Coordinates of N, CA, C and O in Angstrom, one line a residue:
M1 N 0.8 -1.2 0.0 CA 0.0 0.0 0.0 C 0.9 1.2 0.0 O 1.8 1.4 0.8
K2 N 0.6 2.2 -0.9 CA 1.4 3.4 -1.0 C 0.7 4.5 -0.2 O -0.5 4.6 -0.2
L3 N 1.5 5.3 0.6 CA 0.9 6.4 1.3 C 1.5 7.7 0.8 O 2.7 7.8 0.5
N4 N 0.7 8.7 0.6 CA 1.2 10.0 0.2 C 1.7 10.8 1.4 O 1.6 10.4 2.5
R5 N 2.3 12.0 1.1 CA 2.9 12.8 2.1 C 1.9 13.2 3.2 O 2.2 13.2 4.4
V6 N 0.7 13.5 2.9 CA -0.3 13.9 3.8 C -0.6 12.7 4.8 O -0.7 12.9 6.0
A7 N -0.8 11.5 4.2 CA -1.1 10.4 5.0 C 0.1 10.1 6.0 O -0.1 9.8 7.2
L8 N 1.3 10.2 5.5 CA 2.5 9.9 6.3 C 2.6 10.9 7.4 O 2.9 10.6 8.6
T9 N 2.3 12.2 7.1 CA 2.4 13.3 8.1 C 1.4 13.0 9.2 O 1.6 13.1 10.4
G10 N 0.2 12.6 8.8 CA -0.9 12.3 9.7 C -0.5 11.1 10.6 O -0.7 11.1 11.8
L11 N 0.1 10.1 10.0 CA 0.5 8.9 10.8 C 1.6 9.3 11.8 O 1.6 8.9 12.9
A12 N 2.5 10.1 11.4 CA 3.6 10.6 12.2 C 3.0 11.4 13.4 O 3.5 11.2 14.5
A13 N 2.1 12.2 13.1 CA 1.4 13.0 14.1 C 0.7 12.1 15.1 O 0.8 12.3 16.3
L14 N 0.0 11.1 14.6 CA -0.7 10.2 15.5 C 0.3 9.4 16.4 O 0.1 9.2 17.6
A15 N 1.4 9.0 15.8 CA 2.4 8.2 16.6 C 3.0 9.1 17.7 O 3.2 8.7 18.8
T16 N 3.4 10.3 17.3 CA 4.0 11.3 18.3 C 3.0 11.6 19.4 O 3.3 11.5 20.6
T17 N 1.7 11.8 19.0 CA 0.7 12.1 20.0 C 0.5 10.8 20.9 O 0.3 11.0 22.1
A18 N 0.5 9.7 20.3 CA 0.3 8.4 21.1 C 1.4 8.3 22.1 O 1.2 7.8 23.3
C19 N 2.7 8.6 21.8 CA 3.8 8.5 22.7 C 3.6 9.5 23.9 O 4.1 9.2 25.0
L20 N 3.0 10.6 23.6 CA 2.8 11.6 24.7 C 1.5 11.4 25.4 O 1.2 12.1 26.3
A21 N 0.7 10.4 25.0 CA -0.6 10.2 25.6 C -0.6 10.0 27.1 O -1.5 10.4 27.8
S22 N 0.4 9.4 27.6 CA 0.5 9.2 29.1 C 0.5 10.5 29.9 O 0.2 10.5 31.0
A23 N 1.0 11.6 29.3 CA 1.1 12.8 29.9 C -0.1 13.7 29.7 O -0.2 14.8 30.3
A24 N -1.0 13.3 28.8 CA -2.2 14.2 28.5 C -3.4 13.3 28.5 O -3.4 12.1 28.3
P25 N -4.6 14.0 28.8 CA -5.9 13.2 28.7 C -6.1 12.7 27.3 O -5.7 13.2 26.3
A26 N -6.8 11.5 27.3 CA -7.1 10.8 26.0 C -7.9 11.7 25.0 O -7.6 11.7 23.8
T27 N -8.8 12.5 25.5 CA -9.6 13.4 24.6 C -8.7 14.4 23.9 O -8.8 14.7 22.8
A28 N -7.7 15.0 24.7 CA -6.8 15.9 24.1 C -5.9 15.3 23.0 O -5.6 15.9 22.0
T29 N -5.5 14.0 23.2 CA -4.7 13.3 22.3 C -5.4 13.2 20.9 O -4.9 13.5 19.9
V30 N -6.6 12.8 21.0 CA -7.4 12.6 19.7 C -7.6 13.9 19.0 O -7.5 14.0 17.8
T31 N -8.0 14.9 19.8 CA -8.2 16.3 19.2 C -6.9 16.8 18.5 O -7.0 17.3 17.4
A32 N -5.8 16.7 19.2 CA -4.5 17.2 18.6 C -4.2 16.5 17.4 O -3.8 17.1 16.4
A33 N -4.3 15.1 17.4 CA -4.0 14.4 16.2 C -4.9 14.7 15.0 O -4.4 14.8 13.9
T34 N -6.1 14.9 15.3 CA -7.1 15.2 14.2 C -6.8 16.6 13.7 O -6.8 16.8 12.5
A35 N -6.5 17.5 14.5 CA -6.2 18.9 14.1 C -4.9 18.9 13.2 O -4.9 19.6 12.2
Q36 N -3.9 18.2 13.6 CA -2.6 18.1 12.8 C -2.9 17.5 11.5 O -2.3 17.9 10.5
T37 N -3.6 16.4 11.4 CA -3.9 15.7 10.2 C -4.7 16.6 9.2 O -4.4 16.7 8.1
A38 N -5.7 17.3 9.8 CA -6.5 18.2 9.0 C -5.7 19.4 8.4 O -5.8 19.8 7.3
A39 N -4.8 19.9 9.3 CA -4.0 21.0 8.8 C -3.0 20.6 7.7 O -2.8 21.3 6.7
A40 N -2.5 19.4 7.8 CA -1.6 18.9 6.8 C -2.3 18.6 5.5 O -1.8 18.9 4.4
A41 N -3.6 18.2 5.5 CA -4.3 17.9 4.3 C -4.7 19.2 3.6 O -4.9 19.2 2.4
S42 N -4.9 20.3 4.4 CA -5.4 21.5 3.7 C -4.2 22.5 3.4 O -4.5 23.6 3.0
A43 N -3.0 22.0 3.6 CA -1.9 22.9 3.3 C -1.6 23.1 1.8 O -1.3 22.1 1.2
L44 N -1.9 24.3 1.3 CA -1.7 24.6 -0.1 C -0.8 25.8 -0.2 O -0.9 26.7 0.7
P45 N -0.1 26.0 -1.2 CA 0.7 27.2 -1.4 C -0.2 28.5 -1.4 O -1.3 28.4 -1.9
P46 N 0.3 29.6 -1.0 CA -0.4 30.8 -1.1 C -0.9 31.1 -2.5 O -0.1 31.0 -3.4
G47 N -2.1 31.5 -2.7 CA -2.7 31.9 -4.0 C -2.9 30.7 -4.9 O -3.1 30.9 -6.1
Y48 N -3.0 29.5 -4.4 CA -3.2 28.3 -5.2 C -4.4 28.4 -6.0 O -5.4 28.8 -5.6
Q49 N -4.3 28.0 -7.3 CA -5.4 28.1 -8.2 C -5.2 27.1 -9.4 O -4.1 27.0 -10.0
L50 N -6.2 26.3 -9.7 CA -6.2 25.4 -10.8 C -6.8 26.1 -12.0 O -8.0 26.6 -11.9
V51 N -6.1 26.3 -13.1 CA -6.6 27.0 -14.3 C -6.7 26.0 -15.4 O -5.9 25.2 -15.6
T52 N -7.8 26.1 -16.2 CA -8.0 25.2 -17.3 C -8.3 26.0 -18.6 O -8.9 27.0 -18.6
L53 N -7.8 25.4 -19.7 CA -8.1 25.8 -21.0 C -8.9 24.7 -21.7 O -8.4 23.7 -22.0
P54 N -10.2 24.9 -21.8 CA -11.1 23.9 -22.3 C -10.7 23.3 -23.7 O -10.1 24.0 -24.4
N55 N -11.2 22.1 -23.9 CA -10.9 21.4 -25.2 C -11.3 22.3 -26.4 O -12.4 22.9 -26.4
A56 N -10.4 22.4 -27.4 CA -10.7 23.0 -28.6 C -9.9 22.3 -29.7 O -8.8 21.8 -29.5
N57 N -10.5 22.2 -30.9 CA -9.8 21.6 -32.0 C -8.8 22.6 -32.6 O -9.2 23.8 -32.9
V58 N -7.6 22.2 -32.8 CA -6.5 23.0 -33.4 C -5.8 22.1 -34.5 O -5.8 20.9 -34.4
P59 N -5.1 22.8 -35.4 CA -4.3 22.0 -36.4 C -3.3 21.1 -35.7 O -2.8 21.5 -34.6
N60 N -3.0 19.9 -36.2 CA -2.0 19.0 -35.7 C -0.7 19.8 -35.4 O -0.3 20.6 -36.2
F61 N -0.1 19.5 -34.2 CA 1.1 20.1 -33.8 C 1.1 21.6 -33.4 O 2.1 22.2 -33.1
Q62 N -0.1 22.2 -33.4 CA -0.2 23.6 -33.0 C -0.2 23.6 -31.5 O -1.0 22.9 -30.8
R63 N 0.6 24.5 -30.9 CA 0.6 24.6 -29.4 C -0.6 25.4 -28.9 O -1.1 26.3 -29.5
R64 N -1.1 24.9 -27.8 CA -2.1 25.7 -27.0 C -1.5 26.1 -25.7 O -0.9 25.2 -25.0
T65 N -1.5 27.4 -25.4 CA -0.8 27.9 -24.2 C -1.8 28.5 -23.3 O -2.6 29.3 -23.6
L66 N -1.6 28.1 -22.0 CA -2.4 28.6 -20.9 C -1.5 29.3 -19.9 O -0.5 28.8 -19.5
Y67 N -1.9 30.6 -19.6 CA -1.1 31.4 -18.6 C -1.8 31.5 -17.3 O -3.0 31.6 -17.2
C68 N -1.0 31.5 -16.2 CA -1.5 31.8 -14.9 C -2.0 33.2 -14.8 O -1.4 34.1 -15.5
P69 N -3.0 33.5 -14.0 CA -3.5 34.9 -13.9 C -2.6 35.8 -13.1 O -1.9 35.3 -12.2
G70 N -2.6 37.0 -13.5 CA -1.8 38.0 -12.7 C -0.3 37.7 -12.7 O 0.3 37.3 -13.7
S71 N 0.2 37.8 -11.5 CA 1.7 37.5 -11.3 C 2.0 36.1 -10.8 O 3.1 35.8 -10.4
K72 N 1.0 35.2 -10.9 CA 1.1 33.9 -10.4 C 2.1 33.1 -11.3 O 2.2 33.4 -12.5
R73 N 2.7 32.1 -10.7 CA 3.7 31.2 -11.4 C 3.1 29.8 -11.5 O 2.3 29.4 -10.6
V74 N 3.5 29.1 -12.5 CA 3.0 27.7 -12.6 C 3.8 26.7 -11.8 O 5.1 26.8 -11.7
L75 N 3.2 25.9 -11.0 CA 3.8 24.9 -10.2 C 3.8 23.5 -10.9 O 4.7 22.7 -10.7
G76 N 2.9 23.3 -11.8 CA 2.8 22.1 -12.6 C 1.6 22.2 -13.5 O 0.9 23.2 -13.6
G77 N 1.4 21.2 -14.3 CA 0.3 21.2 -15.3 C 0.3 20.0 -16.1 O 0.9 19.0 -15.8
G78 N -0.6 20.0 -17.1 CA -0.8 18.9 -18.0 C -1.6 19.2 -19.2 O -2.1 20.3 -19.3
A79 N -1.8 18.3 -20.0 CA -2.6 18.5 -21.2 C -3.2 17.2 -21.6 O -2.8 16.1 -21.2
E80 N -4.3 17.2 -22.4 CA -4.9 16.0 -22.9 C -5.3 16.2 -24.4 O -5.7 17.3 -24.8
A81 N -5.0 15.2 -25.2 CA -5.3 15.1 -26.6 C -6.6 14.3 -26.7 O -6.7 13.2 -26.2
R82 N -7.6 14.9 -27.3 CA -8.9 14.2 -27.5 C -9.3 13.9 -28.9 O -9.1 14.8 -29.8
G83 N -9.8 12.8 -29.1 CA -10.3 12.4 -30.5 C -9.8 11.0 -30.8 O -9.0 10.4 -30.2
N84 N -10.4 10.5 -32.0 CA -10.0 9.2 -32.5 C -8.5 9.1 -32.8 O -8.0 10.0 -33.5
R85 N -7.8 8.2 -32.2 CA -6.3 8.1 -32.4 C -5.6 9.4 -32.1 O -4.6 9.7 -32.8
A86 N -6.0 10.2 -31.2 CA -5.3 11.4 -30.8 C -4.1 11.0 -29.9 O -4.2 10.1 -29.1
I87 N -3.0 11.8 -30.1 CA -1.8 11.5 -29.4 C -1.3 12.8 -28.8 O -1.2 13.8 -29.6
L88 N -1.0 12.9 -27.5 CA -0.4 14.0 -26.9 C 1.1 14.0 -27.2 O 1.8 13.1 -26.9
V89 N 1.5 15.0 -27.9 CA 2.9 15.1 -28.3 C 3.8 15.8 -27.3 O 5.0 15.5 -27.1
G90 N 3.2 16.9 -26.6 CA 4.0 17.6 -25.7 C 3.1 18.2 -24.6 O 2.0 18.6 -24.8
S91 N 3.7 18.3 -23.4 CA 3.0 18.9 -22.2 C 4.2 19.4 -21.3 O 4.9 18.6 -20.7
F92 N 4.3 20.8 -21.3 CA 5.5 21.3 -20.6 C 5.3 22.8 -20.2 O 4.4 23.5 -20.8
P93 N 6.0 23.3 -19.2 CA 5.8 24.7 -18.8 C 6.4 25.7 -19.9 O 7.3 25.3 -20.7
T94 N 5.9 26.9 -19.9 CA 6.4 28.0 -20.8 C 7.9 28.3 -20.3 O 8.2 28.1 -19.1
D95 N 8.6 28.9 -21.1 CA 10.0 29.3 -20.8 C 10.1 30.3 -19.6 O 11.0 30.2 -18.8
D96 N 9.1 31.1 -19.5 CA 9.1 32.1 -18.4 C 8.5 31.6 -17.1 O 8.4 32.3 -16.1
G97 N 8.0 30.3 -17.1 CA 7.4 29.8 -15.9 C 6.1 30.3 -15.5 O 5.6 30.1 -14.3
R98 N 5.4 31.0 -16.4 CA 4.1 31.6 -16.1 C 2.9 30.8 -16.7 O 1.8 31.2 -16.5
G99 N 3.2 29.7 -17.4 CA 2.1 29.0 -18.0 C 2.4 27.6 -18.4 O 3.5 27.1 -18.1
W100 N 1.5 26.9 -19.1 CA 1.7 25.6 -19.5 C 1.3 25.4 -21.0 O 0.4 26.1 -21.5
I101 N 2.0 24.6 -21.7 CA 1.8 24.3 -23.2 C 1.4 22.9 -23.4 O 2.0 22.0 -22.8
G102 N 0.4 22.7 -24.3 CA 0.0 21.4 -24.7 C -0.1 21.3 -26.2 O -0.5 22.3 -26.8
L103 N 0.4 20.2 -26.8 CA 0.2 20.0 -28.3 C 0.1 18.6 -28.6 O 0.5 17.7 -27.8
G104 N -0.6 18.3 -29.7 CA -0.8 16.9 -30.1 C -1.1 16.8 -31.6 O -1.0 17.7 -32.3
R105 N -1.5 15.5 -31.9 CA -1.8 15.3 -33.3 C -2.9 14.1 -33.3 O -3.0 13.4 -32.3
Q106 N -3.5 14.0 -34.4 CA -4.6 12.9 -34.5 C -4.3 12.2 -35.9 O -4.5 12.9 -36.9
D107 N -4.0 11.0 -35.8 CA -3.8 10.2 -37.0 C -5.0 10.2 -37.9 O -6.1 10.0 -37.5
G108 N -4.8 10.5 -39.2 CA -5.9 10.5 -40.2 C -6.7 11.7 -40.2 O -7.7 11.8 -41.0
Y109 N -6.4 12.7 -39.4 CA -7.1 14.0 -39.4 C -6.1 15.1 -39.4 O -5.0 15.0 -39.2
N110 N -6.7 16.3 -39.8 CA -5.8 17.5 -39.9 C -5.8 18.3 -38.6 O -5.1 19.2 -38.4
D111 N -6.7 18.0 -37.6 CA -6.8 18.7 -36.4 C -6.9 17.7 -35.2 O -7.2 16.5 -35.4
V112 N -6.8 18.2 -34.0 CA -6.9 17.4 -32.8 C -7.4 18.3 -31.7 O -7.2 19.5 -31.6
G113 N -8.2 17.7 -30.8 CA -8.7 18.4 -29.6 C -7.7 18.4 -28.5 O -7.1 17.4 -28.1
I114 N -7.4 19.6 -28.0 CA -6.4 19.8 -26.9 C -7.0 20.6 -25.7 O -7.5 21.6 -25.9
S115 N -6.8 20.0 -24.6 CA -7.2 20.7 -23.3 C -5.9 20.9 -22.5 O -5.0 20.1 -22.6
V116 N -5.7 22.0 -21.8 CA -4.5 22.3 -21.0 C -4.9 22.7 -19.6 O -5.9 23.4 -19.4
F117 N -4.1 22.3 -18.6 CA -4.4 22.5 -17.2 C -3.1 23.0 -16.6 O -2.0 22.6 -16.9
A118 N -3.2 24.0 -15.7 CA -2.1 24.5 -15.0 C -2.4 24.7 -13.5 O -3.5 25.1 -13.1
I119 N -1.4 24.4 -12.6 CA -1.5 24.6 -11.2 C -0.7 25.8 -10.9 O 0.5 25.9 -11.1
C120 N -1.4 26.9 -10.5 CA -0.7 28.2 -10.3 C -0.7 28.6 -8.8 O -1.6 28.2 -8.0
A121 N 0.3 29.4 -8.4 CA 0.3 30.0 -7.1 C 1.1 31.3 -7.1 O 1.8 31.5 -8.1
D122 N 1.0 32.0 -6.0 CA 1.8 33.3 -5.9 C 3.3 33.0 -5.7 O 3.7 32.0 -5.3

């Protein structure tokens, strides 16, 4: 079974709290562990925003570029090629780190549907 960072942080908090349980009331132990786990799960970078560029048909190999709003920077992203025998050719950040690029092609057609997604933050 694989655990992500949030799950591991929560388990570590529970283990630490359990070790200290003899010095604190049981109800305080459960409350502290729950609060730590919830805080770890909701920890997002300041100004976090998921931005999407909805699917649109473009000529094969034409780039679709999505920029983060304002002065935000891209933390990650992705793209999807849609259609019969559609192939995603590229999915990568812009050179200036402010957006995400997606491009693809569709065998037997002159165009392809491309959607682009970016995770942005301050």
